[in-house]
Amino acid sequence: MKITSKVAALAAAGAALVLMAPDARAASSNFLVNEGSNQCLTIENASPDNGARAVQGPCVTSRSEWKFVKADEYNYRIVNVESGKCLEIADSRKDNGAPAQQWTCVDGVDTQLWDLWFSDGSGFVTNKNSDKNLEIENSGAKVGAKAQQWAYAGAAGQRWRPVMASE
C-alpha cells in the first residue's frame, strides 16, 4: 500500500510538472527544436512582415526564439521574440500541408492558438483551429524546410522540444 501510494503521488507530481511546463517557460524565450532535424523553428530571412513563412534553421538568433503566452485554459500564442508576431496557420486553413507563418497577434483568432503537449522533454504543438500538428514538411532535415500543419502521424518531424534560450 505504501509503495502504491508513493508511486501514485510521484505520478501525480510528474503530471503536474508536464502541465505546468509551458507556464514556467512563458516568462522566458525558448527555442522550439524539431526532434527530426534538431533544428529550430524560425522565421524565413528574419522577416518582420505579416505572412513571413515559418521554417527550420539554426538555433542562434532571436528570430528563432519564441514566447509561450497563455491565451485561455488550454491554449497558448507562440510569439516570435524578434518580430513580436504570432505563429499561425495561413488563412485559417484546415488542410494538411497548410503553411505556418507569422502574423500580428489578434485576440479571438483560433488559428493563432496552440495546444502544447510536452511530456518527457518533447511533444506536439497542435493548432486549435484545425486540430492538426505543427511539423516540418516530410520530416526534412535541411535548413529552410517549411513548417506546416498535418494530421497526427507520430513522425519525428511533428515532435518539438522547448529549450530555454538561455540554456
XYZ file of N, CA and C in Angstrom:
501
model
N 0.817 -1.201 0.000
C 0.000 0.000 0.000
C 0.855 1.256 0.000
N 1.876 1.295 0.851
C 2.710 2.492 0.918
C 3.418 2.732 -0.413
N 3.922 1.662 -1.023
C 4.611 1.819 -2.298
C 3.633 2.321 -3.353
N 2.438 1.752 -3.386
C 1.443 2.175 -4.361
C 1.094 3.643 -4.194
N 0.908 4.090 -2.966
C 0.554 5.492 -2.750
C 1.720 6.410 -3.101
N 2.957 5.953 -2.856
C 4.113 6.767 -3.238
C 4.225 6.865 -4.754
N 4.003 5.743 -5.441
C 4.050 5.753 -6.896
C 2.961 6.677 -7.452
N 1.761 6.577 -6.882
C 0.661 7.435 -7.326
C 0.995 8.902 -7.084
N 1.594 9.211 -5.938
C 1.960 10.595 -5.630
C 3.027 11.099 -6.599
N 4.011 10.252 -6.912
C 5.053 10.644 -7.866
C 4.464 10.845 -9.261
N 3.548 9.963 -9.654
C 2.913 10.111 -10.971
C 2.118 11.405 -11.040
N 1.386 11.715 -9.986
C 0.601 12.957 -9.952
C 1.520 14.170 -10.009
N 2.621 14.115 -9.277
C 3.572 15.232 -9.296
C 4.172 15.397 -10.687
N 4.508 14.274 -11.337
C 5.057 14.329 -12.694
C 4.061 14.908 -13.674
N 2.814 14.494 -13.562
C 1.766 15.032 -14.446
C 1.606 16.529 -14.226
N 1.669 16.968 -12.989
C 1.545 18.396 -12.696
C 2.689 19.170 -13.334
N 3.889 18.613 -13.311
C 5.030 19.288 -13.928
C 4.850 19.396 -15.439
N 4.350 18.337 -16.073
C 4.130 18.372 -17.510
C 3.120 19.457 -17.858
N 2.036 19.533 -17.106
C 1.008 20.520 -17.391
C 1.486 21.932 -17.118
N 2.413 22.105 -16.184
C 2.888 23.436 -15.827
C 4.058 23.894 -16.692
N 4.678 23.009 -17.413
C 5.895 23.358 -18.143
C 5.767 24.595 -19.022
N 4.722 24.719 -19.867
C 4.643 25.923 -20.693
C 4.534 27.195 -19.860
N 3.773 27.170 -18.756
C 3.658 28.354 -17.913
C 5.005 28.746 -17.329
N 5.770 27.758 -16.915
C 7.072 28.034 -16.320
C 8.006 28.679 -17.329
N 7.836 28.362 -18.602
C 8.698 28.904 -19.649
C 8.151 30.186 -20.266
N 6.924 30.555 -19.936
C 6.270 31.684 -20.597
C 7.015 32.997 -20.409
N 7.617 33.209 -19.246
C 8.280 34.477 -18.973
C 9.613 34.592 -19.705
N 10.163 33.470 -20.166
C 11.450 33.500 -20.850
C 11.253 33.114 -22.312
N 12.266 33.367 -23.109
C 12.176 32.961 -24.507
C 12.720 31.547 -24.659
N 12.186 30.867 -25.648
C 12.501 29.463 -25.882
C 12.805 29.215 -27.340
N 13.635 28.227 -27.585
C 13.767 27.682 -28.927
C 12.773 26.532 -29.014
N 12.156 26.338 -30.173
C 11.342 25.152 -30.427
C 12.161 24.284 -31.374
N 12.720 23.214 -30.827
C 13.644 22.368 -31.569
C 12.885 21.168 -32.128
N 12.992 20.958 -33.434
C 12.329 19.827 -34.067
C 13.111 18.550 -33.776
N 12.412 17.531 -33.316
C 13.065 16.266 -32.953
C 13.634 15.529 -34.165
N 13.052 15.724 -35.333
C 13.529 15.028 -36.525
C 14.816 15.593 -37.086
N 14.992 16.904 -36.986
C 16.151 17.559 -37.600
C 17.115 18.165 -36.597
N 16.654 18.339 -35.368
C 17.426 19.016 -34.317
C 17.711 20.481 -34.694
N 16.819 21.064 -35.501
C 16.901 22.473 -35.847
C 15.703 23.208 -35.250
N 15.802 24.522 -35.216
C 14.775 25.343 -34.571
C 13.757 25.894 -35.552
N 12.543 26.085 -35.019
C 11.528 26.828 -35.750
C 11.994 28.281 -35.796
N 11.958 28.878 -36.971
C 12.429 30.246 -37.148
C 11.586 30.923 -38.231
N 11.803 32.198 -38.437
C 11.110 32.937 -39.487
C 12.074 33.148 -40.652
N 11.611 32.799 -41.831
C 12.438 32.856 -43.034
C 13.000 34.263 -43.245
N 14.299 34.340 -43.449
C 15.023 35.592 -43.726
C 14.848 36.655 -42.640
N 14.478 36.237 -41.435
C 14.270 37.176 -40.309
C 13.292 38.286 -40.663
N 12.360 37.979 -41.530
C 11.399 38.985 -41.987
C 10.498 39.445 -40.845
N 10.240 40.754 -40.768
C 9.297 41.259 -39.772
C 7.859 41.311 -40.309
N 7.672 40.889 -41.552
C 6.396 41.081 -42.242
C 5.337 40.056 -41.857
N 4.065 40.494 -41.893
C 2.958 39.555 -41.816
C 3.055 38.606 -42.998
N 2.794 37.334 -42.742
C 2.836 36.338 -43.800
C 4.201 35.720 -44.026
N 5.223 36.172 -43.296
C 6.549 35.562 -43.437
C 6.474 34.108 -42.987
N 7.062 33.222 -43.779
C 6.978 31.785 -43.545
C 7.783 31.349 -42.332
N 7.241 30.373 -41.637
C 7.979 29.693 -40.581
C 8.705 28.513 -41.232
N 9.985 28.404 -40.944
C 10.841 27.355 -41.497
C 11.727 26.846 -40.364
N 12.597 25.908 -40.672
C 13.564 25.491 -39.664
C 14.948 26.012 -40.021
N 15.730 26.255 -38.970
C 17.078 26.750 -39.166
C 17.882 26.644 -37.891
N 19.091 27.177 -37.894
C 19.945 27.116 -36.706
C 19.309 27.834 -35.510
N 19.623 27.351 -34.334
C 19.075 27.907 -33.084
C 20.030 28.968 -32.528
N 20.194 30.082 -33.258
C 21.224 31.028 -32.833
C 20.778 32.473 -32.663
N 19.625 32.847 -33.167
C 19.249 34.256 -33.111
C 17.848 34.421 -32.531
N 17.486 35.675 -32.249
C 16.169 35.949 -31.682
C 15.034 35.624 -32.661
N 15.325 35.523 -33.954
C 14.256 35.114 -34.882
C 13.875 33.658 -34.665
N 14.717 32.924 -33.928
C 14.433 31.523 -33.588
C 13.909 31.380 -32.164
N 13.685 32.495 -31.492
C 13.199 32.455 -30.113
C 11.714 32.784 -30.070
N 11.012 32.093 -29.182
C 9.557 32.213 -29.065
C 9.159 32.319 -27.609
N 8.060 32.989 -27.358
C 7.460 33.026 -26.022
C 6.114 32.329 -26.100
N 5.806 31.560 -25.067
C 4.505 30.911 -24.956
C 3.639 31.801 -24.079
N 2.642 32.403 -24.670
C 1.775 33.344 -23.965
C 0.412 32.685 -23.776
N 0.046 32.467 -22.526
C -1.223 31.791 -22.221
C -2.390 32.625 -22.756
N -3.257 31.988 -23.544
C -4.399 32.673 -24.146
C -5.705 32.293 -23.462
N -5.826 31.025 -23.082
C -7.001 30.551 -22.369
C -6.602 29.315 -21.571
N -7.560 28.599 -21.072
C -7.264 27.476 -20.181
C -6.337 26.435 -20.800
N -6.460 26.201 -22.100
C -5.711 25.120 -22.745
C -4.726 25.571 -23.810
N -4.818 26.796 -24.263
C -4.070 27.214 -25.444
C -3.127 28.379 -25.176
N -2.123 28.446 -26.054
C -1.095 29.475 -25.987
C -0.949 30.147 -27.332
N -0.504 31.391 -27.303
C 0.017 32.039 -28.501
C 1.519 31.748 -28.480
N 2.072 31.498 -29.636
C 3.512 31.303 -29.759
C 4.020 32.543 -30.478
N 4.718 33.408 -29.720
C 5.083 34.745 -30.201
C 6.582 34.801 -30.498
N 6.914 35.221 -31.703
C 8.311 35.349 -32.088
C 8.937 36.539 -31.365
N 10.071 36.321 -30.739
C 10.716 37.365 -29.937
C 11.164 38.535 -30.808
N 11.718 38.261 -31.975
C 12.257 39.332 -32.812
C 11.153 40.198 -33.432
N 10.116 39.574 -33.954
C 9.073 40.338 -34.655
C 7.909 40.728 -33.744
N 7.718 39.994 -32.645
C 6.568 40.224 -31.777
C 5.264 39.712 -32.377
N 5.353 38.913 -33.438
C 4.159 38.406 -34.114
C 3.894 36.947 -33.741
N 2.640 36.547 -33.939
C 2.189 35.209 -33.554
C 2.385 34.194 -34.670
N 2.716 32.973 -34.266
C 2.735 31.852 -35.187
C 1.289 31.473 -35.480
N 0.977 31.253 -36.743
C -0.373 30.864 -37.139
C -0.321 29.994 -38.383
N -1.480 29.435 -38.719
C -1.621 28.733 -39.987
C -2.278 29.706 -40.973
N -1.690 29.818 -42.164
C -2.132 30.791 -43.167
C -3.619 30.658 -43.482
N -4.294 31.799 -43.507
C -5.688 31.899 -43.945
C -6.649 30.998 -43.171
N -6.304 30.661 -41.931
C -7.145 29.785 -41.088
C -7.459 28.457 -41.776
N -6.545 28.013 -42.607
C -6.763 26.767 -43.354
C -6.780 25.569 -42.410
N -7.454 24.518 -42.854
C -7.565 23.292 -42.062
C -7.002 22.076 -42.794
N -6.475 22.271 -43.987
C -5.979 21.155 -44.785
C -4.549 20.781 -44.416
N -4.208 19.508 -44.649
C -2.830 19.059 -44.481
C -1.941 19.850 -45.430
N -0.779 20.246 -44.947
C 0.174 20.977 -45.772
C 0.016 22.485 -45.745
N -1.006 22.992 -45.043
C -1.174 24.446 -44.952
C 0.038 25.041 -44.234
N 0.614 26.116 -44.772
C 1.852 26.660 -44.221
C 1.676 27.404 -42.897
N 2.698 27.304 -42.069
C 2.784 28.095 -40.844
C 3.479 29.401 -41.195
N 3.018 30.472 -40.592
C 3.572 31.801 -40.857
C 3.421 32.652 -39.600
N 3.940 33.867 -39.657
C 3.717 34.812 -38.554
C 2.744 35.887 -39.002
N 2.006 36.416 -38.008
C 1.040 37.484 -38.288
C 0.847 38.271 -37.004
N 0.464 39.525 -37.137
C 0.162 40.337 -35.965
C -0.832 39.585 -35.081
N -0.541 39.517 -33.795
C -1.401 38.793 -32.855
C -2.749 39.499 -32.729
N -3.824 38.714 -32.806
C -5.186 39.239 -32.709
C -5.965 38.350 -31.744
N -6.595 38.955 -30.740
C -7.420 38.192 -29.810
C -8.570 37.525 -30.546
N -8.894 36.300 -30.120
C -10.050 35.595 -30.663
C -9.815 34.914 -31.994
N -8.579 34.824 -32.446
C -8.267 34.168 -33.719
C -7.707 32.777 -33.414
N -8.527 31.747 -33.625
C -8.147 30.377 -33.258
C -6.937 29.843 -34.007
N -6.689 30.335 -35.220
C -5.546 29.835 -35.978
C -4.212 30.292 -35.364
N -4.272 31.252 -34.422
C -3.072 31.701 -33.707
C -2.942 31.039 -32.340
N -3.812 30.097 -32.035
C -3.768 29.422 -30.737
C -3.265 27.997 -30.906
N -2.460 27.580 -29.918
C -1.791 26.278 -29.983
C -1.920 25.556 -28.653
N -2.152 24.279 -28.740
C -2.162 23.414 -27.571
C -0.781 22.770 -27.512
N -0.094 22.931 -26.405
C 1.274 22.420 -26.258
C 1.241 21.122 -25.462
N 1.592 20.029 -26.111
C 1.556 18.701 -25.489
C 2.978 18.200 -25.270
N 3.656 18.710 -24.261
C 5.030 18.307 -23.981
C 5.057 17.336 -22.804
N 5.728 16.220 -22.997
C 5.999 15.292 -21.899
C 7.323 14.610 -22.215
N 8.041 14.221 -21.197
C 9.357 13.601 -21.388
C 10.273 14.471 -22.241
N 10.118 15.800 -22.121
C 11.026 16.718 -22.796
C 10.619 17.152 -24.193
N 9.678 16.430 -24.826
C 9.243 16.836 -26.159
C 7.779 16.465 -26.346
N 7.211 16.898 -27.466
C 5.821 16.577 -27.719
C 5.298 17.273 -28.948
N 4.000 17.539 -28.926
C 3.313 18.045 -30.106
C 2.790 19.453 -29.879
N 2.741 20.219 -30.955
C 2.211 21.579 -30.963
C 1.021 21.528 -31.917
N -0.195 21.621 -31.352
C -1.417 21.383 -32.113
C -2.209 22.676 -32.283
N -2.570 22.989 -33.518
C -3.327 24.203 -33.813
C -4.776 24.048 -33.374
N -5.294 25.042 -32.649
C -6.667 24.974 -32.143
C -7.688 24.971 -33.278
N -7.474 25.773 -34.301
C -8.432 25.902 -35.395
C -8.582 24.606 -36.187
N -7.483 23.950 -36.481
C -7.504 22.776 -37.369
C -7.373 21.450 -36.625
N -6.911 21.495 -35.390
C -6.610 20.288 -34.605
C -5.545 19.435 -35.306
N -4.635 20.113 -36.011
C -3.524 19.426 -36.682
C -2.210 19.894 -36.076
N -1.198 19.060 -36.245
C 0.096 19.305 -35.612
C 1.040 20.112 -36.492
N 1.819 20.962 -35.824
C 2.898 21.677 -36.488
C 3.983 20.662 -36.811
N 4.488 20.715 -38.034
C 5.542 19.785 -38.442
C 6.461 20.446 -39.454
N 7.578 19.776 -39.685
C 8.466 20.158 -40.780
C 8.124 19.247 -41.959
N 7.904 19.863 -43.105
C 7.476 19.123 -44.292
C 8.350 17.896 -44.543
N 7.703 16.752 -44.683
C 8.373 15.475 -44.959
C 9.448 15.127 -43.934
N 9.345 15.683 -42.723
C 10.365 15.478 -41.682
C 11.755 15.802 -42.213
N 11.835 16.796 -43.080
C 13.097 17.178 -43.719
C 14.137 17.674 -42.735
N 15.392 17.554 -43.119
C 16.499 17.948 -42.253
C 17.236 19.186 -42.753
N 16.908 19.679 -43.948
C 17.684 20.798 -44.482
C 17.228 22.137 -43.886
N 18.172 23.057 -43.790
C 17.869 24.417 -43.357
C 16.894 25.026 -44.363
N 15.864 25.668 -43.854
C 14.878 26.302 -44.714
C 13.678 25.435 -45.038
N 13.672 24.179 -44.574
C 12.498 23.331 -44.805
C 11.283 23.978 -44.143
N 10.144 23.971 -44.845
C 8.996 24.732 -44.365
C 8.253 24.036 -43.236
N 7.722 24.864 -42.354
C 6.838 24.387 -41.294
C 5.414 24.433 -41.831
N 4.652 23.435 -41.496
C 3.280 23.329 -41.968
C 2.467 22.547 -40.940
N 1.190 22.376 -41.202
C 0.377 21.538 -40.330
C 0.046 20.236 -41.043
N -0.150 19.192 -40.222
C -0.514 17.890 -40.779
C -1.225 17.102 -39.694
N -2.136 16.241 -40.111
C -2.812 15.365 -39.162
C -1.770 14.524 -38.420
N -2.095 14.151 -37.202
C -1.167 13.380 -36.381
C -0.660 12.152 -37.134
N 0.665 12.015 -37.158
C 1.296 10.848 -37.761
C 2.330 10.239 -36.818
N 2.677 10.972 -35.750
C 3.650 10.477 -34.789
C 5.087 10.557 -35.269
N 5.307 11.140 -36.429
C 6.651 11.233 -37.011
C 7.533 12.193 -36.212
N 8.833 11.974 -36.290
C 9.789 12.838 -35.582
C 9.660 14.291 -36.034
N 9.280 14.522 -37.284
C 9.114 15.873 -37.802
C 7.944 16.622 -37.179
N 7.077 15.900 -36.447
C 5.953 16.523 -35.742
C 6.243 16.721 -34.259
N 7.374 16.251 -33.794
C 7.711 16.374 -32.367
C 8.632 17.570 -32.157
N 8.353 18.307 -31.086
C 9.105 19.529 -30.764
C 9.581 19.482 -29.328
N 10.714 20.087 -29.102
C 11.301 20.164 -27.760
C 11.531 21.634 -27.419
N 10.863 22.149 -26.375
C 11.132 23.525 -25.968
C 12.442 23.588 -25.181
N 13.309 24.508 -25.549
C 14.598 24.676 -24.865
C 14.730 26.151 -24.524
N 14.903 26.461 -23.255
C 15.057 27.865 -22.863
C 16.255 28.451 -23.596
N 16.081 29.615 -24.159
C 17.127 30.235 -24.981
C 18.398 30.505 -24.200
N 18.296 30.655 -22.904
C 19.484 30.924 -22.094
C 20.238 29.655 -21.718
N 19.701 28.463 -22.061
C 20.369 27.198 -21.711
C 21.547 26.937 -22.608
